[in-house]
Short mmCIF file of C-alpha atoms in Angstrom, two decimals:
data_model
loop_
_atom_site.label_atom_id
_atom_site.label_comp_id
_atom_site.label_asym_id
_atom_site.label_seq_id
_atom_site.Cartn_x
_atom_site.Cartn_y
_atom_site.Cartn_z
CA MET A 1 124.67 107.33 95.26
CA PRO A 2 121.42 107.01 93.26
CA VAL A 3 123.14 106.38 90.11
CA ALA A 4 120.24 104.13 89.09
CA ASP A 5 118.04 106.90 88.55
CA LEU A 6 120.15 108.34 85.63
CA THR A 7 117.62 109.09 82.84
CA GLY A 8 120.04 110.99 80.23
CA PRO A 9 122.54 113.59 80.22
CA PHE A 10 122.34 116.06 83.09
CA SER A 11 120.00 113.84 84.99
CA LEU A 12 122.55 114.11 87.81
CA LEU A 13 125.42 116.72 87.80
CA VAL A 14 127.82 116.79 90.59
CA VAL A 15 129.62 120.18 91.58
CA ASP A 16 132.94 120.84 93.48
CA ALA A 17 135.70 123.25 93.70
CA VAL A 18 139.38 123.39 93.31
CA GLY A 19 141.78 125.46 94.91
CA PRO A 20 142.80 127.71 96.02
CA LEU A 21 145.47 127.48 93.19
CA PRO A 22 148.40 130.15 92.22
CA GLU A 23 146.41 133.51 91.45
CA THR A 24 146.69 134.09 87.63
CA GLU A 25 147.01 136.96 85.71
CA ARG A 26 143.58 137.46 85.33
CA GLY A 27 142.55 137.26 89.21
CA ASN A 28 141.34 133.73 89.18
CA LYS A 29 142.37 131.49 92.21
CA TYR A 30 139.96 128.59 92.11
CA ILE A 31 138.12 126.21 89.47
CA LEU A 32 134.64 125.23 89.76
CA VAL A 33 134.33 121.95 88.52
CA PHE A 34 130.55 120.07 87.29
CA VAL A 35 130.35 116.66 85.83
CA ASP A 36 127.41 114.95 84.62
CA TYR A 37 127.36 111.49 86.32
CA PHE A 38 125.44 109.88 82.67
CA THR A 39 128.11 110.94 79.95
CA ARG A 40 130.97 111.99 82.05
CA TRP A 41 131.02 115.49 80.45
CA ALA A 42 133.07 117.84 82.58
CA GLU A 43 132.61 121.72 82.84
CA ALA A 44 135.11 123.81 84.60
CA PHE A 45 135.38 127.71 84.96
CA ALA A 46 138.05 129.65 86.42
CA VAL A 47 136.89 131.59 89.16
CA GLY A 48 138.66 134.15 91.56
CA ALA A 49 136.17 133.69 94.24
CA LEU A 50 133.84 130.83 95.83
CA ASP A 51 130.96 132.68 97.04
CA SER A 52 127.43 131.73 96.19
CA ILE A 53 126.99 134.44 93.51
CA THR A 54 129.92 133.18 91.59
CA PHE A 55 128.52 129.64 91.96
CA VAL A 56 125.11 130.54 90.72
CA ASP A 57 126.58 132.82 88.08
CA ALA A 58 128.98 130.00 86.59
CA MET A 59 125.93 127.66 86.73
CA VAL A 60 123.53 130.02 84.84
CA ASN A 61 126.23 131.20 82.30
CA GLY A 62 128.37 128.30 82.00
CA VAL A 63 126.00 125.09 82.65
CA VAL A 64 122.37 126.17 82.29
CA SER A 65 122.73 127.76 79.26
CA ARG A 66 124.77 125.04 77.41
CA HIS A 67 122.90 122.25 78.71
CA GLY A 68 119.83 122.98 80.07
CA VAL A 69 118.69 122.52 83.97
CA PRO A 70 119.67 119.39 85.70
CA SER A 71 117.34 117.27 87.48
CA ARG A 72 119.53 116.83 90.58
CA LEU A 73 122.83 118.26 91.75
CA LEU A 74 125.35 116.89 94.22
CA SER A 75 127.74 118.71 96.36
CA ASP A 76 129.40 118.90 99.41
CA ASN A 77 128.23 121.08 102.47
CA GLY A 78 130.41 124.37 101.49
CA ARG A 79 128.76 127.28 102.12
CA ASN A 80 128.52 128.64 98.55
CA PHE A 81 126.40 125.72 97.71
CA THR A 82 124.10 125.71 100.69
CA SER A 83 123.62 129.68 101.06
CA ASP A 84 119.62 131.27 100.79
CA VAL A 85 121.18 132.83 97.52
CA ALA A 86 121.72 129.10 96.65
CA LYS A 87 118.93 127.35 98.21
CA SER A 88 116.99 130.32 96.32
CA PHE A 89 118.43 129.25 92.90
CA TYR A 90 117.55 125.53 93.14
CA GLN A 91 113.90 126.05 94.38
CA THR A 92 113.69 128.43 91.36
CA LEU A 93 114.76 126.31 88.37
CA GLY A 94 113.45 122.97 90.31
CA ILE A 95 116.74 121.44 91.13
CA LYS A 96 116.80 118.76 93.74
CA LYS A 97 119.47 119.32 95.85
CA LEU A 98 121.97 116.35 97.44
CA PHE A 99 124.66 116.68 99.30
CA GLY A 100 127.24 114.33 99.91
CA ALA A 101 127.97 113.33 103.58
CA ALA A 102 130.28 115.45 105.60
CA TYR A 103 133.97 114.26 105.68
CA HIS A 104 133.20 111.48 102.95
CA PRO A 105 134.30 112.82 99.74
CA GLN A 106 133.73 109.32 98.18
CA THR A 107 130.40 110.19 97.60
CA GLN A 108 131.18 112.73 95.07
CA GLY A 109 133.85 110.25 94.15
CA LEU A 110 133.51 110.88 90.21
CA VAL A 111 134.34 114.83 90.52
CA GLU A 112 137.02 114.04 92.78
CA ARG A 113 138.61 111.62 90.55
CA PHE A 114 138.25 114.46 87.74
CA ASN A 115 139.70 117.04 89.54
CA GLY A 116 142.97 115.12 90.36
CA THR A 117 142.70 114.26 86.19
CA LEU A 118 142.21 118.03 85.92
CA ILE A 119 145.26 119.32 88.04
CA GLY A 120 147.58 116.66 86.52
CA MET A 121 146.56 117.68 83.14
CA LEU A 122 147.04 121.29 83.60
CA ARG A 123 150.50 120.90 85.16
CA MET A 124 151.82 119.37 82.21
CA HIS A 125 150.98 122.97 80.40
CA VAL A 126 151.37 125.71 82.94
CA ASP A 127 154.54 128.12 83.19
CA GLU A 128 156.91 127.78 86.09
CA ALA A 129 155.19 130.41 88.14
CA GLN A 130 151.96 128.35 87.44
CA THR A 131 150.13 131.44 86.79
CA ASP A 132 148.56 130.81 83.56
CA TRP A 133 146.61 127.30 84.07
CA ASP A 134 143.23 129.33 83.24
CA VAL A 135 144.47 129.61 79.68
CA TYR A 136 145.30 126.00 79.29
CA LEU A 137 141.67 124.96 80.94
CA PRO A 138 139.51 125.25 77.82
CA ARG A 139 142.15 122.89 76.05
CA VAL A 140 142.48 120.36 78.89
CA LEU A 141 138.64 120.44 79.12
CA PHE A 142 138.89 119.28 75.22
CA ALA A 143 141.22 116.94 75.73
CA TYR A 144 139.34 114.94 78.38
CA ARG A 145 136.23 115.21 76.83
CA THR A 146 137.51 113.45 73.56
CA ALA A 147 139.50 110.71 75.65
CA TYR A 148 137.91 107.11 75.46
CA HIS A 149 136.67 106.37 79.10
CA GLU A 150 136.65 102.59 80.08
CA ALA A 151 133.70 102.72 82.06
CA LEU A 152 131.56 104.45 79.27
CA GLY A 153 132.98 102.35 76.45
CA ASP A 154 133.27 105.89 74.56
CA THR A 155 134.46 109.56 75.15
CA PRO A 156 132.07 111.71 77.16
CA PHE A 157 132.03 113.94 73.57
CA PHE A 158 130.50 110.96 71.91
CA MET A 159 128.23 110.07 74.78
CA LEU A 160 126.78 113.56 74.66
CA TYR A 161 126.45 114.46 70.96
CA GLY A 162 126.26 110.96 69.54
CA ARG A 163 128.96 111.44 67.03
CA ASP A 164 132.89 111.66 67.56
CA PRO A 165 134.56 115.35 67.34
CA VAL A 166 136.53 116.55 64.21
CA LEU A 167 139.77 116.99 65.88
CA PRO A 168 142.56 119.47 64.73
CA LEU A 169 144.41 116.36 63.47
CA ASP A 170 141.82 115.28 61.44
CA VAL A 171 141.58 118.81 59.50
CA ALA A 172 145.43 118.65 59.25
CA PHE A 173 145.39 115.27 57.51
CA LEU A 174 141.98 115.85 55.67
CA ASN A 175 140.66 113.18 57.61
CA LEU A 176 136.99 114.43 57.48
CA GLY A 177 134.71 111.19 56.46
CA LYS A 178 131.56 110.86 58.47
CA LYS A 179 132.24 107.76 60.78
CA TRP A 180 128.87 107.36 62.75
CA LYS A 181 129.10 104.85 65.19
CA SER A 182 125.31 104.24 64.76
CA ASN A 183 123.00 105.51 61.92
CA GLU A 184 119.77 105.06 64.22
CA VAL A 185 118.98 107.54 66.72
CA ALA A 186 117.25 104.73 68.68
CA GLN A 187 120.55 103.47 69.19
CA TYR A 188 122.36 106.54 70.86
#
């Protein structure tokens, strides 16, 4: 994987799908997962289907509208990522599309590891029927994004925003002092 070519956040994004999971009351059965190689920032969207239109919609409304267009996108060879609709989307936005080797999920190892972490975290919150996992998805993502990653030496949140988040406990204990790790943009 050409991780040496990382130029900054969202220069290389990897996408994968989790599921099918137990269907929620809102009709969701899958999670579309996007992980940025540079910051380890993860986006995950509960969806009812894994078709190309759903993928493009999640990409536009959940990734591009928040973080801009990634330079490169890595995925497996799933039809939702290889269809004419998807190819047109990549071409229109100038995204260089990369595919992992067939039957070799290690190519997308970063997102595969995240998927395991995500499912484990969701299991701690869901009800017995496991039909409310989509309700907890945003909170679980926040916990992941604000957790220390040894490989990064920091949190995905800090890597993306250059500061630590204000956590609910900070507000509860009035621990709101600015604690910038670096006062210089160049150090970021």
